[in-house]
PDB file of C-alpha atoms in Angstrom:
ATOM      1  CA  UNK A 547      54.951  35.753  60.834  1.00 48.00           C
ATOM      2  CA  UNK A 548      53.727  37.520  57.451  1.00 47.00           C
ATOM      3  CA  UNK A 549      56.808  36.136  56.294  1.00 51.00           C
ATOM      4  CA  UNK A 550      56.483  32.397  57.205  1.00 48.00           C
ATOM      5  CA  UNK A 551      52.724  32.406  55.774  1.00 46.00           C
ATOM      6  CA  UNK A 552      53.791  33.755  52.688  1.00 46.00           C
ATOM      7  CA  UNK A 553      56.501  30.420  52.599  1.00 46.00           C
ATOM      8  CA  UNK A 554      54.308  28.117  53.471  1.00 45.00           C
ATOM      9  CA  UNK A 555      51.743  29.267  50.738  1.00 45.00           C
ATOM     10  CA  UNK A 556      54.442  29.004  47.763  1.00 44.00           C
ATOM     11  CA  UNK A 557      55.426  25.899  48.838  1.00 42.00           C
ATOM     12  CA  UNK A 558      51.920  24.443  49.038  1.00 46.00           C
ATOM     13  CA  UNK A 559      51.388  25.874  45.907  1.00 42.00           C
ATOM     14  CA  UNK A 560      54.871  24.477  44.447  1.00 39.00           C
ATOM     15  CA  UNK A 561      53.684  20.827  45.643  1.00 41.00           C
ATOM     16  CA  UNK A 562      50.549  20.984  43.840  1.00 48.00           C
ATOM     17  CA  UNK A 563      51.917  21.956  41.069  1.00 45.00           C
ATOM     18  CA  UNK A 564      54.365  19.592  40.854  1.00 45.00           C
ATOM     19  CA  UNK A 565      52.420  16.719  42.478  1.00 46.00           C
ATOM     20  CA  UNK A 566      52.490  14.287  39.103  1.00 47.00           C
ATOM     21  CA  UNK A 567      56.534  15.503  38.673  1.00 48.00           C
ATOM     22  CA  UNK A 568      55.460  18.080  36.052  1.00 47.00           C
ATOM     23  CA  UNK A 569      53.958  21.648  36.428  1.00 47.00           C
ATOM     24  CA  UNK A 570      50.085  20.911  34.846  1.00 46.00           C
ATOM     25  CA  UNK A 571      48.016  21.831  38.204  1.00 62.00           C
ATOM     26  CA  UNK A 572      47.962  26.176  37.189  1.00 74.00           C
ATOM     27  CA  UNK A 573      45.477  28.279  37.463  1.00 80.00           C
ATOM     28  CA  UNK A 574      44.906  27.753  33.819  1.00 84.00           C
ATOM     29  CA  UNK A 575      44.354  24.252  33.753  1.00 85.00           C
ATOM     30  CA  UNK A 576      42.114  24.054  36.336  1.00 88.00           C
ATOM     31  CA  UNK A 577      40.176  26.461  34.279  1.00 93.00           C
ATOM     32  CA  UNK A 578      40.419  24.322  31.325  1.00 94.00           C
ATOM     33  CA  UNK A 579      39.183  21.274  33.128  1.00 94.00           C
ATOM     34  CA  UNK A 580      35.681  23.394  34.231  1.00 96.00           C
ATOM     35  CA  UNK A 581      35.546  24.623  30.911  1.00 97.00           C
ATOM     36  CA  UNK A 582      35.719  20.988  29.609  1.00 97.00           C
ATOM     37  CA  UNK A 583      32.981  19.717  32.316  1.00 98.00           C
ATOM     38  CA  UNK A 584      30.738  22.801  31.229  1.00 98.00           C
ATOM     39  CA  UNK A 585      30.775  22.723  27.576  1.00 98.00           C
ATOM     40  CA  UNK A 586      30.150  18.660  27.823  1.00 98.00           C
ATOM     41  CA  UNK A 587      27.728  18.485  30.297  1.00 98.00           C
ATOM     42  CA  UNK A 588      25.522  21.389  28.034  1.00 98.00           C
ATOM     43  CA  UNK A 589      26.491  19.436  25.272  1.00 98.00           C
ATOM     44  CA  UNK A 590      24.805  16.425  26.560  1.00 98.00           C
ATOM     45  CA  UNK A 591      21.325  18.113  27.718  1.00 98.00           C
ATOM     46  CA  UNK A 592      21.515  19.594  23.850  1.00 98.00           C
ATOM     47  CA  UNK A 593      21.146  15.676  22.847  1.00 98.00           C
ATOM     48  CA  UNK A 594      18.799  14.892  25.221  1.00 97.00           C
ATOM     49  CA  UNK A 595      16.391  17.754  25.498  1.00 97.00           C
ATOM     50  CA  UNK A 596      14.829  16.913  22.140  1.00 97.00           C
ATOM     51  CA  UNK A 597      13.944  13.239  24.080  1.00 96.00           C
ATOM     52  CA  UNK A 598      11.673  15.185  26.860  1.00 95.00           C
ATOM     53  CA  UNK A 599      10.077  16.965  23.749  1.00 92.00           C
ATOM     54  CA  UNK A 600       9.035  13.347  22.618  1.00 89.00           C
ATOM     55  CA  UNK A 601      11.218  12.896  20.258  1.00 92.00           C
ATOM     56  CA  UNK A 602      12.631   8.813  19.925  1.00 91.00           C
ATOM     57  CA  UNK A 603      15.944   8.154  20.787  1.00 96.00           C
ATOM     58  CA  UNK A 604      18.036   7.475  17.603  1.00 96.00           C
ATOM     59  CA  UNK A 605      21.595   6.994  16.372  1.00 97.00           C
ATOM     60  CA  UNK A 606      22.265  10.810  16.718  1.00 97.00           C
ATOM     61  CA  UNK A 607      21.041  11.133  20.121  1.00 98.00           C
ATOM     62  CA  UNK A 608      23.404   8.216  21.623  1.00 98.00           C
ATOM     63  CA  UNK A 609      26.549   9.378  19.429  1.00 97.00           C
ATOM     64  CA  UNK A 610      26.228  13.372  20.564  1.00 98.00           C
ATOM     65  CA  UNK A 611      25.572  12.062  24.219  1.00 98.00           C
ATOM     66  CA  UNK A 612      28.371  10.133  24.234  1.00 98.00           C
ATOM     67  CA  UNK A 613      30.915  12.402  22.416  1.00 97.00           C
ATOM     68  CA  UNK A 614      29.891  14.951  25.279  1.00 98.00           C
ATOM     69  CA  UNK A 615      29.995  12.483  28.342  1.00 98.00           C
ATOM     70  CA  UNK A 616      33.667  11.605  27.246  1.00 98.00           C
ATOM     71  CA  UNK A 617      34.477  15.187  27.276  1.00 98.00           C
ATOM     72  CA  UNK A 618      32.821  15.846  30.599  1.00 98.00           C
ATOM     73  CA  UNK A 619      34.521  12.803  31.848  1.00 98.00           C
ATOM     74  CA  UNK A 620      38.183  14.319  30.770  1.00 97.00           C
ATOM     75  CA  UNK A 621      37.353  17.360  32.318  1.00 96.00           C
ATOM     76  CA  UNK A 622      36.869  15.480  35.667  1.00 97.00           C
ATOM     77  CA  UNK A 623      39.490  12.840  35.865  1.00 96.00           C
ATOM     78  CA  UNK A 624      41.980  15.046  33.572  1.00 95.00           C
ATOM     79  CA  UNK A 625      45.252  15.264  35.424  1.00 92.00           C
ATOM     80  CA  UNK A 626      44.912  11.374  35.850  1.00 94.00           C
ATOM     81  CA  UNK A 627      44.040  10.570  32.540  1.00 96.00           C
ATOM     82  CA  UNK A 628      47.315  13.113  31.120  1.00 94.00           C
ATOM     83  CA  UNK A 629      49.170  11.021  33.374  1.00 94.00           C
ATOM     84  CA  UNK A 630      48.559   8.137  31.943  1.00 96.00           C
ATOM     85  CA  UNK A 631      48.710   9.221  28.688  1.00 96.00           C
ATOM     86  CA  UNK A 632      52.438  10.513  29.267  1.00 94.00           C
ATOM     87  CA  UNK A 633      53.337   7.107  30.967  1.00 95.00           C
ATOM     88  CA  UNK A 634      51.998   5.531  27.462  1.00 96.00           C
ATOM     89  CA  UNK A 635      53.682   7.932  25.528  1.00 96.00           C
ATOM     90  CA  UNK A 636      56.602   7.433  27.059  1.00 95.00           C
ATOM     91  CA  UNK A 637      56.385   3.162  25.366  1.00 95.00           C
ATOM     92  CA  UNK A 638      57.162   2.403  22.066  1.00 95.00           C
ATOM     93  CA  UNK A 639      53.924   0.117  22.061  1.00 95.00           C
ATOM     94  CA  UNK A 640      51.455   3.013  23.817  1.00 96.00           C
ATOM     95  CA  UNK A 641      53.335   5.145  21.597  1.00 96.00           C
ATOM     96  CA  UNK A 642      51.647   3.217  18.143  1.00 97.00           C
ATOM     97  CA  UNK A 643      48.311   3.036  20.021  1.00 97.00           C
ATOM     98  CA  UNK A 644      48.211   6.809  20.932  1.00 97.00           C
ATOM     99  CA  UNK A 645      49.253   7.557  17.298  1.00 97.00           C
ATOM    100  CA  UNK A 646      46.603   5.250  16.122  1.00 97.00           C
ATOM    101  CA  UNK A 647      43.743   7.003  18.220  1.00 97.00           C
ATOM    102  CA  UNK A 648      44.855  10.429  17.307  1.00 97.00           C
ATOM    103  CA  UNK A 649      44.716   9.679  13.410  1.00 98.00           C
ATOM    104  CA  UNK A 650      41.363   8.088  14.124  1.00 97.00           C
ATOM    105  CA  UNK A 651      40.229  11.251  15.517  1.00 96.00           C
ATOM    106  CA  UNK A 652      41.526  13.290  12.695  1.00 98.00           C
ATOM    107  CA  UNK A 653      40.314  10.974  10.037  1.00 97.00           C
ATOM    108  CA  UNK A 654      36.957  11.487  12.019  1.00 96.00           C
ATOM    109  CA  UNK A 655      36.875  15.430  11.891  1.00 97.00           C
ATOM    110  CA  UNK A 656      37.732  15.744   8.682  1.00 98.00           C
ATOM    111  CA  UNK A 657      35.166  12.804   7.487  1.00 97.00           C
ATOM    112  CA  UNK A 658      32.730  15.606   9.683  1.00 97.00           C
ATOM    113  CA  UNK A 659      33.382  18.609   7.702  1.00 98.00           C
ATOM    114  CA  UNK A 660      32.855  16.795   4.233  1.00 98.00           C
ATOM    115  CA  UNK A 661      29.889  15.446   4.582  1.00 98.00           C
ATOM    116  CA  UNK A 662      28.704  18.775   6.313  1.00 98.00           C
ATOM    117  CA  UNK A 663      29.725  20.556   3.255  1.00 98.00           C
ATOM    118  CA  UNK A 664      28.046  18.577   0.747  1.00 98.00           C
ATOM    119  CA  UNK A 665      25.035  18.878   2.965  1.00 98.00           C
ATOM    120  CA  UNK A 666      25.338  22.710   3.186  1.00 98.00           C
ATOM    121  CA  UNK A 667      26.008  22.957  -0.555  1.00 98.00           C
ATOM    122  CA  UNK A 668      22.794  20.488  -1.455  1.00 98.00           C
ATOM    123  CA  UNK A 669      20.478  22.689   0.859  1.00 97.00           C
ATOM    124  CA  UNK A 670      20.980  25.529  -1.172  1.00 97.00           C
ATOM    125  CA  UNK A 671      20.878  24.028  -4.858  1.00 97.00           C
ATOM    126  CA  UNK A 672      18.005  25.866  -6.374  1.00 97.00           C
ATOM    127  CA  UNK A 673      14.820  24.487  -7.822  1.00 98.00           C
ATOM    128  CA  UNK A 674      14.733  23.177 -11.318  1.00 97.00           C
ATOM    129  CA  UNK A 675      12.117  24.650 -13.834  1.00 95.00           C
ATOM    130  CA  UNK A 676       9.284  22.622 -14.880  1.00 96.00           C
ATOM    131  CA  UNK A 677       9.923  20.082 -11.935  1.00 98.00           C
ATOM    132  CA  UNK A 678       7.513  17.962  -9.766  1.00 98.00           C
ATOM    133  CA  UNK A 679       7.707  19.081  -5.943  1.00 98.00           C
ATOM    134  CA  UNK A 680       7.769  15.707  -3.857  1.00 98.00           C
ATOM    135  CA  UNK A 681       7.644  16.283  -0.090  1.00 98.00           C
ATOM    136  CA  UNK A 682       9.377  13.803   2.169  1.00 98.00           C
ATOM    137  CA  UNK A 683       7.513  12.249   4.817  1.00 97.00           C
ATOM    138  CA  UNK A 684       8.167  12.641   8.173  1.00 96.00           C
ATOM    139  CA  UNK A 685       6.191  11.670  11.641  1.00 95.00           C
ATOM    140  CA  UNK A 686       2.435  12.570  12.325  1.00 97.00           C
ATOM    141  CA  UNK A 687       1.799  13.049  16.002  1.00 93.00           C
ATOM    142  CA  UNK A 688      -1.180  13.482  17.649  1.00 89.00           C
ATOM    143  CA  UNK A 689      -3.516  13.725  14.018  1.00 90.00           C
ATOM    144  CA  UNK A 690      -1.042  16.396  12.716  1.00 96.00           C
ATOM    145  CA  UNK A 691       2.108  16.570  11.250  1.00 97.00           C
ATOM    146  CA  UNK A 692       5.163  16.590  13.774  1.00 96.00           C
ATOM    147  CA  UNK A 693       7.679  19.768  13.872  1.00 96.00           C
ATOM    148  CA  UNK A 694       9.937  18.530  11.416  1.00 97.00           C
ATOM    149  CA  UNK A 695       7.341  17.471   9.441  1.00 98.00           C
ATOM    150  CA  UNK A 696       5.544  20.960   9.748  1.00 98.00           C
ATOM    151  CA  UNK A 697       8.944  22.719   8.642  1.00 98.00           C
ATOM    152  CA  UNK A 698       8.601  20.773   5.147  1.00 98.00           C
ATOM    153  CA  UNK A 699       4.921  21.915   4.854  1.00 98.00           C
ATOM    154  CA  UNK A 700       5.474  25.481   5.278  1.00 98.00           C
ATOM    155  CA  UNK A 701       8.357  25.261   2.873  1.00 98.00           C
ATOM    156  CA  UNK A 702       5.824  23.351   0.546  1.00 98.00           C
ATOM    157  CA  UNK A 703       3.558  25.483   0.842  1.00 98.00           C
ATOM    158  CA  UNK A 704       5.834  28.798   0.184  1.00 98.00           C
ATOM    159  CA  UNK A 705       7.044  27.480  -2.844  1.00 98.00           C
ATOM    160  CA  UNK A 706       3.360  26.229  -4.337  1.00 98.00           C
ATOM    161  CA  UNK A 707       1.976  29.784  -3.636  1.00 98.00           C
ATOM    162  CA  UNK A 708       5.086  31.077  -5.180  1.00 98.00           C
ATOM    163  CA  UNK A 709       4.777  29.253  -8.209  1.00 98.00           C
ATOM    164  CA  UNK A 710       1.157  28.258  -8.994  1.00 97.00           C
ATOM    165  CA  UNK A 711       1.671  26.076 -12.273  1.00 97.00           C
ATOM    166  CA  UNK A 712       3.692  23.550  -9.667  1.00 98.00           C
ATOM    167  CA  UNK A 713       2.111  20.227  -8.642  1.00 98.00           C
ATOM    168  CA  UNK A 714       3.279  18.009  -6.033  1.00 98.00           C
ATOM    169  CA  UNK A 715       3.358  14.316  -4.610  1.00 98.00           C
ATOM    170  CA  UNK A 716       3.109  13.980  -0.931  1.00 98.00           C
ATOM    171  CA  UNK A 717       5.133  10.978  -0.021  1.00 98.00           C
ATOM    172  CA  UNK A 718       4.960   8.943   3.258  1.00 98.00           C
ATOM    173  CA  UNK A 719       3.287   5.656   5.035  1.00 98.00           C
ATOM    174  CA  UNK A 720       1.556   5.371   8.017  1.00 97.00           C
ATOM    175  CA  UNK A 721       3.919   3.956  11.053  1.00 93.00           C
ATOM    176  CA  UNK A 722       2.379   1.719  13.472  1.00 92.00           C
ATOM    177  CA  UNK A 723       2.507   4.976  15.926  1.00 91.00           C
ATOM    178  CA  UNK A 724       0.986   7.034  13.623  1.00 96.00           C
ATOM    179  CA  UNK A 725      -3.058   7.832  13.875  1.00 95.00           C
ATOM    180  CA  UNK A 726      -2.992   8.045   9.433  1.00 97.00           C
ATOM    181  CA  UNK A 727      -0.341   8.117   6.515  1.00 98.00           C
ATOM    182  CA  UNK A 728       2.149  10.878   6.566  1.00 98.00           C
ATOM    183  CA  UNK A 729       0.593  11.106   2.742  1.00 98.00           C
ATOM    184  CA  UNK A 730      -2.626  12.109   3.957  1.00 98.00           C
ATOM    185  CA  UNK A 731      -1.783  14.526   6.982  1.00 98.00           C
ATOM    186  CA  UNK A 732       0.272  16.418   4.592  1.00 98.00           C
ATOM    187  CA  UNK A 733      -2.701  16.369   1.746  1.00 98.00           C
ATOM    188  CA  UNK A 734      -4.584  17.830   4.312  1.00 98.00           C
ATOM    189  CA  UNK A 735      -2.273  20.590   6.202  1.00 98.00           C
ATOM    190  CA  UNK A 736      -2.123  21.773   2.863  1.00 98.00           C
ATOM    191  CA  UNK A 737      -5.238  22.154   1.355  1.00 98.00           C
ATOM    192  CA  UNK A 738      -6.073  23.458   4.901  1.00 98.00           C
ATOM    193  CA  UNK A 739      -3.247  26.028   4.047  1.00 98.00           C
ATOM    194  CA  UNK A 740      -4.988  26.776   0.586  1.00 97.00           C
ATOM    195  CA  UNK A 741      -3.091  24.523  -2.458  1.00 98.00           C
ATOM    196  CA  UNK A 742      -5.564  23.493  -4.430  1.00 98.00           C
ATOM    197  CA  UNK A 743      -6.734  19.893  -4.174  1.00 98.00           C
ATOM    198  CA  UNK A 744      -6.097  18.993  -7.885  1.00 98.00           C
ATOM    199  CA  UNK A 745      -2.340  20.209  -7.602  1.00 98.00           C
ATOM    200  CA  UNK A 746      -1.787  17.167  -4.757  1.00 98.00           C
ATOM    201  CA  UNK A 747      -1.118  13.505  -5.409  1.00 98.00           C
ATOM    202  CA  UNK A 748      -0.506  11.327  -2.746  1.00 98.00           C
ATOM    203  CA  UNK A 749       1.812   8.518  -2.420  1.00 98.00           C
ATOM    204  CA  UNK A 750       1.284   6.880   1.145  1.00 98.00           C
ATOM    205  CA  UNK A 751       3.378   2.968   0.891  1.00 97.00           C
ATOM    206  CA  UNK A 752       6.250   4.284   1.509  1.00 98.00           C
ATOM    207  CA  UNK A 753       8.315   3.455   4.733  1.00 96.00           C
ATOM    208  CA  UNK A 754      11.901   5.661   3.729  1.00 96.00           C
ATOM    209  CA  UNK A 755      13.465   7.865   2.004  1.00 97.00           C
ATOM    210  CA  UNK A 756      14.302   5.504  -1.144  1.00 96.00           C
ATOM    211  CA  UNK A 757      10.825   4.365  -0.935  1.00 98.00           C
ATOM    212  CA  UNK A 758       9.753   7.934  -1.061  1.00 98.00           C
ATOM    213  CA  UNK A 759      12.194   8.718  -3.909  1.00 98.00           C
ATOM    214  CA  UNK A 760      10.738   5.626  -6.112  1.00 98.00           C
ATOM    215  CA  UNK A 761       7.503   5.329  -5.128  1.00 98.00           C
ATOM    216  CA  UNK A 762       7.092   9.464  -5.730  1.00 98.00           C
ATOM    217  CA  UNK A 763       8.655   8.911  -9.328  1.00 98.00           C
ATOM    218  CA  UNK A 764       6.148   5.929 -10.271  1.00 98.00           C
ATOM    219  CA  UNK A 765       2.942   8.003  -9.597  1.00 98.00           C
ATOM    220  CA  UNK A 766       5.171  10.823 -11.671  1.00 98.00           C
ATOM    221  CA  UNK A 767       5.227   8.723 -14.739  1.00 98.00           C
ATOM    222  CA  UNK A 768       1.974   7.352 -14.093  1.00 97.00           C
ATOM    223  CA  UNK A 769       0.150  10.818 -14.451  1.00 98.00           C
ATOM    224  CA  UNK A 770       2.517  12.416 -16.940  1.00 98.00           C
ATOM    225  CA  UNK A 771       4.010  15.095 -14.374  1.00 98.00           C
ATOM    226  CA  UNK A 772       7.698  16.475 -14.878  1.00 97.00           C
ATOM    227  CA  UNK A 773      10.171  14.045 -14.336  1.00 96.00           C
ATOM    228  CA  UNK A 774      12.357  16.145 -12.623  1.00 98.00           C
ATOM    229  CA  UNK A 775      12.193  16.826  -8.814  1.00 98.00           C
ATOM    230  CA  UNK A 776      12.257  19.487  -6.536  1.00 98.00           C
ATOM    231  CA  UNK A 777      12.609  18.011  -3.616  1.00 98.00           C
ATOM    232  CA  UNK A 778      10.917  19.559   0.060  1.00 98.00           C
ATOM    233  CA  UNK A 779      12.851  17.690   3.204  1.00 98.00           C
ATOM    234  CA  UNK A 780      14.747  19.321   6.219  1.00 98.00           C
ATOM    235  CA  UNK A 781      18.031  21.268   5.095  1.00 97.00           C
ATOM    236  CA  UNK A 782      20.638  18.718   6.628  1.00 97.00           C
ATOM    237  CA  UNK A 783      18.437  15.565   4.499  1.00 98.00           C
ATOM    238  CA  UNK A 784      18.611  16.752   1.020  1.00 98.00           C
ATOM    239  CA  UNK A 785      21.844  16.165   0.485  1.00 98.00           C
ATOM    240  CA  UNK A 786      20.719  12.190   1.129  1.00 98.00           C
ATOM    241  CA  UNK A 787      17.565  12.559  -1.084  1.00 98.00           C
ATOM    242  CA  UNK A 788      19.476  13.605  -3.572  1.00 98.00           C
ATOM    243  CA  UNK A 789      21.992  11.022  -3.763  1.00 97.00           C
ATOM    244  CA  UNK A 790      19.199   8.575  -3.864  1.00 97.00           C
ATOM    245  CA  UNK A 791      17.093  10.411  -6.422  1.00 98.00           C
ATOM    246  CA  UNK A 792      20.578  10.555  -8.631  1.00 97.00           C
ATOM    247  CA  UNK A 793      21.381   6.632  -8.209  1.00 95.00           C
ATOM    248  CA  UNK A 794      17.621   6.379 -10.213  1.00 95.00           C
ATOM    249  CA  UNK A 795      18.716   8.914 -13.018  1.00 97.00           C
ATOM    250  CA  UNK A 796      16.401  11.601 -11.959  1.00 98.00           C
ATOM    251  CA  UNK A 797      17.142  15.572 -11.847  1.00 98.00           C
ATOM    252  CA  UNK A 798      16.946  17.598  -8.541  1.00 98.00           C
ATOM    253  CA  UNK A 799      16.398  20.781  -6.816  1.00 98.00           C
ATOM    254  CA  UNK A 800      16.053  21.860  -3.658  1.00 98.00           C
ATOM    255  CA  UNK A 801      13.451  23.052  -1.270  1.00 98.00           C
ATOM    256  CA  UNK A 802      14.659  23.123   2.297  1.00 98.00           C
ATOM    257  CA  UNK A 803      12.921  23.675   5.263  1.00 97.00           C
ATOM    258  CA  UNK A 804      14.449  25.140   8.351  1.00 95.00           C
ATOM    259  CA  UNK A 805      14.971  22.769  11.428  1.00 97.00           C
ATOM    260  CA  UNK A 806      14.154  23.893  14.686  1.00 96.00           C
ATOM    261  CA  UNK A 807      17.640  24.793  16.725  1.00 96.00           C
ATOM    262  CA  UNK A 808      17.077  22.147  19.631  1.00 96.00           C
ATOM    263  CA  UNK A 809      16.118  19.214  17.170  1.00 97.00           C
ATOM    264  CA  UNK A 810      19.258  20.067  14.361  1.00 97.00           C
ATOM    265  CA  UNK A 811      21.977  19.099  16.595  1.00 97.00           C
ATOM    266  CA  UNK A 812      20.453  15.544  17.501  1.00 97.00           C
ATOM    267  CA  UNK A 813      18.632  14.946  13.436  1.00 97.00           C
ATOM    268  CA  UNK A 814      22.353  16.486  12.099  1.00 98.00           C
ATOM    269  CA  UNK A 815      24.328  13.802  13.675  1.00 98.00           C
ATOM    270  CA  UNK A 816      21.719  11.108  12.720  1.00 97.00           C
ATOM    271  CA  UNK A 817      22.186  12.603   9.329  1.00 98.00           C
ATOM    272  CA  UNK A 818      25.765  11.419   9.271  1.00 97.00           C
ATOM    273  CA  UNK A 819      25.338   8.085  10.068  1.00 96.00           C
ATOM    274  CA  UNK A 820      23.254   7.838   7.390  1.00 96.00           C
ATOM    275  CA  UNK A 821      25.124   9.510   5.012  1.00 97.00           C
ATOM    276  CA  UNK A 822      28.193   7.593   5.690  1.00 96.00           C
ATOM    277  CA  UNK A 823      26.182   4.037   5.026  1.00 94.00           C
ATOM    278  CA  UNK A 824      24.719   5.271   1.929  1.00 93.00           C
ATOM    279  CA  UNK A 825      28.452   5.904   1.023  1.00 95.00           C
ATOM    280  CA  UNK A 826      29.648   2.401   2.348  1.00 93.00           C
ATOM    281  CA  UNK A 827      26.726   0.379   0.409  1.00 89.00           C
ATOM    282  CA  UNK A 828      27.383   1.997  -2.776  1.00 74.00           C
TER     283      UNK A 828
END
């Protein structure tokens, strides 16, 4: 009886296994295919936590969603989509198309790790000497400056106490969500945060970061400050900034503030997008 149970147990296991023709239903990859709902489905809460926090739903957050919903959706319908991937594989036409995809995704990935190196490598160029600091606006909430925005303060702020002969232009508009300019919150976390009045200059027209870059360098000339710039933004945005700054022939440094670890993934991704236009338009 042992015997016959035994049997019948291999050979239910032998049809599952071999259900599609080919041995893919193991142990293993029904392993995989959790691991690939799992990783997917916490990918996609990563993307849209920052969204219950308040945060608006940008570029970043629909690309990282989606790039984890198709990777929670392979983990569920996986043995049907490998089967039809092996049915197109085995066509010269599905053949060029699956060829096509997969250098696509490579081109992708690679295109990923560049621009995250020359954002690593631009978040940790040092300060220039004699420099003006220009902080980069970012959203006011509530009367105050938002947690991104805070993160560029505090770096501000570190520096300025660090290095008292430094002056700095606070550069930002006011949005039509925002209660004042992103210019004038920052004036005031800051001389809240004791820097001097006198060491401030606002700049509150612009709406971006060119705007900040060229509106920031106007008010430099203006007032006779040093022309070069040391600029305060979130670590995965100076690389951006400073791209801009260089296409108007002015000298940078670096002053990064850290991001908060639920708000990176979303702002990194966003990052990229933007990165990869400023490289398109030239």
């Amino acid at each position: 009886m042992t015997d016959k149970m035994t049997q019948k147990s291999h050979e239910d296991m032998s049809k599952e296994i071999n259900k599609d023709g080919v041995a893919v239903r193991t142990r293993g990859y029904h392993i995989w295919r959790v691991i690939f709902c799992i990783i997917g489905v916490l990918g996609m809460l990563m993307f849209i936590y920052p969204v219950f926090r308040g945060c608006h739903v940008n570029i970043g957050t629909l690309l990282g969603t989606g790039v984890f919903a198709l990777l929670t959706l392979y983990g569920v319908f996986r043995a049907k989509i490998d089967k039809s991937v092996r049915k197109l594989w085995d066509k010269k036409a599905g053949k060029i198309c699956l060829s096509f995809v997969l250098a696509l995704v490579t081109a992708a990935l690679a295109l990923v790790v560049v621009i995250t190196y020359h954002m690593v490598y631009a978040a940790h160029v040092k300060p220039k000497q004699d420099a003006t600091v220009v902080v980069l606006g970012c959203a006011v909430r509530g009367g105050g400056p938002s947690l991104m925005l805070r993160e560029r303060l505090i770096a501000a702020q570190d520096y300025l106490e660090e290095n008292p002969e430094a002056v700095c232009v606070v550069s930002g508009g006011q949005g039509a969500d925002e209660s004042m300019s992103e210019a004038q919150c920052m004036y005031e976390y800051l001389t809240e945060h004791g820097i001097a009045p006198e060491r401030i200059y606002m700049e509150d027209k612009s709406t971006s970061t060119r705007e900040n870059i060229k509106f920031s360098a106007e008010i430099i000339r203006q007032n006779g400050l040093p022309d070069k710039m040391n600029i305060v933004t979130n670590e995965f945005h100076e690389y951006r900034a400073k791209r801009i700054a260089d296409k108007q022939g002015i000298e940078t440094g670096s002053i990064a503030g850290s991001t908060a670890w639920w708000l990176l993934p979303t702002y990194y991704v966003r990052e990229m997008a933007g990165i990869l236009y400023e490289w398109i338009s030239g």
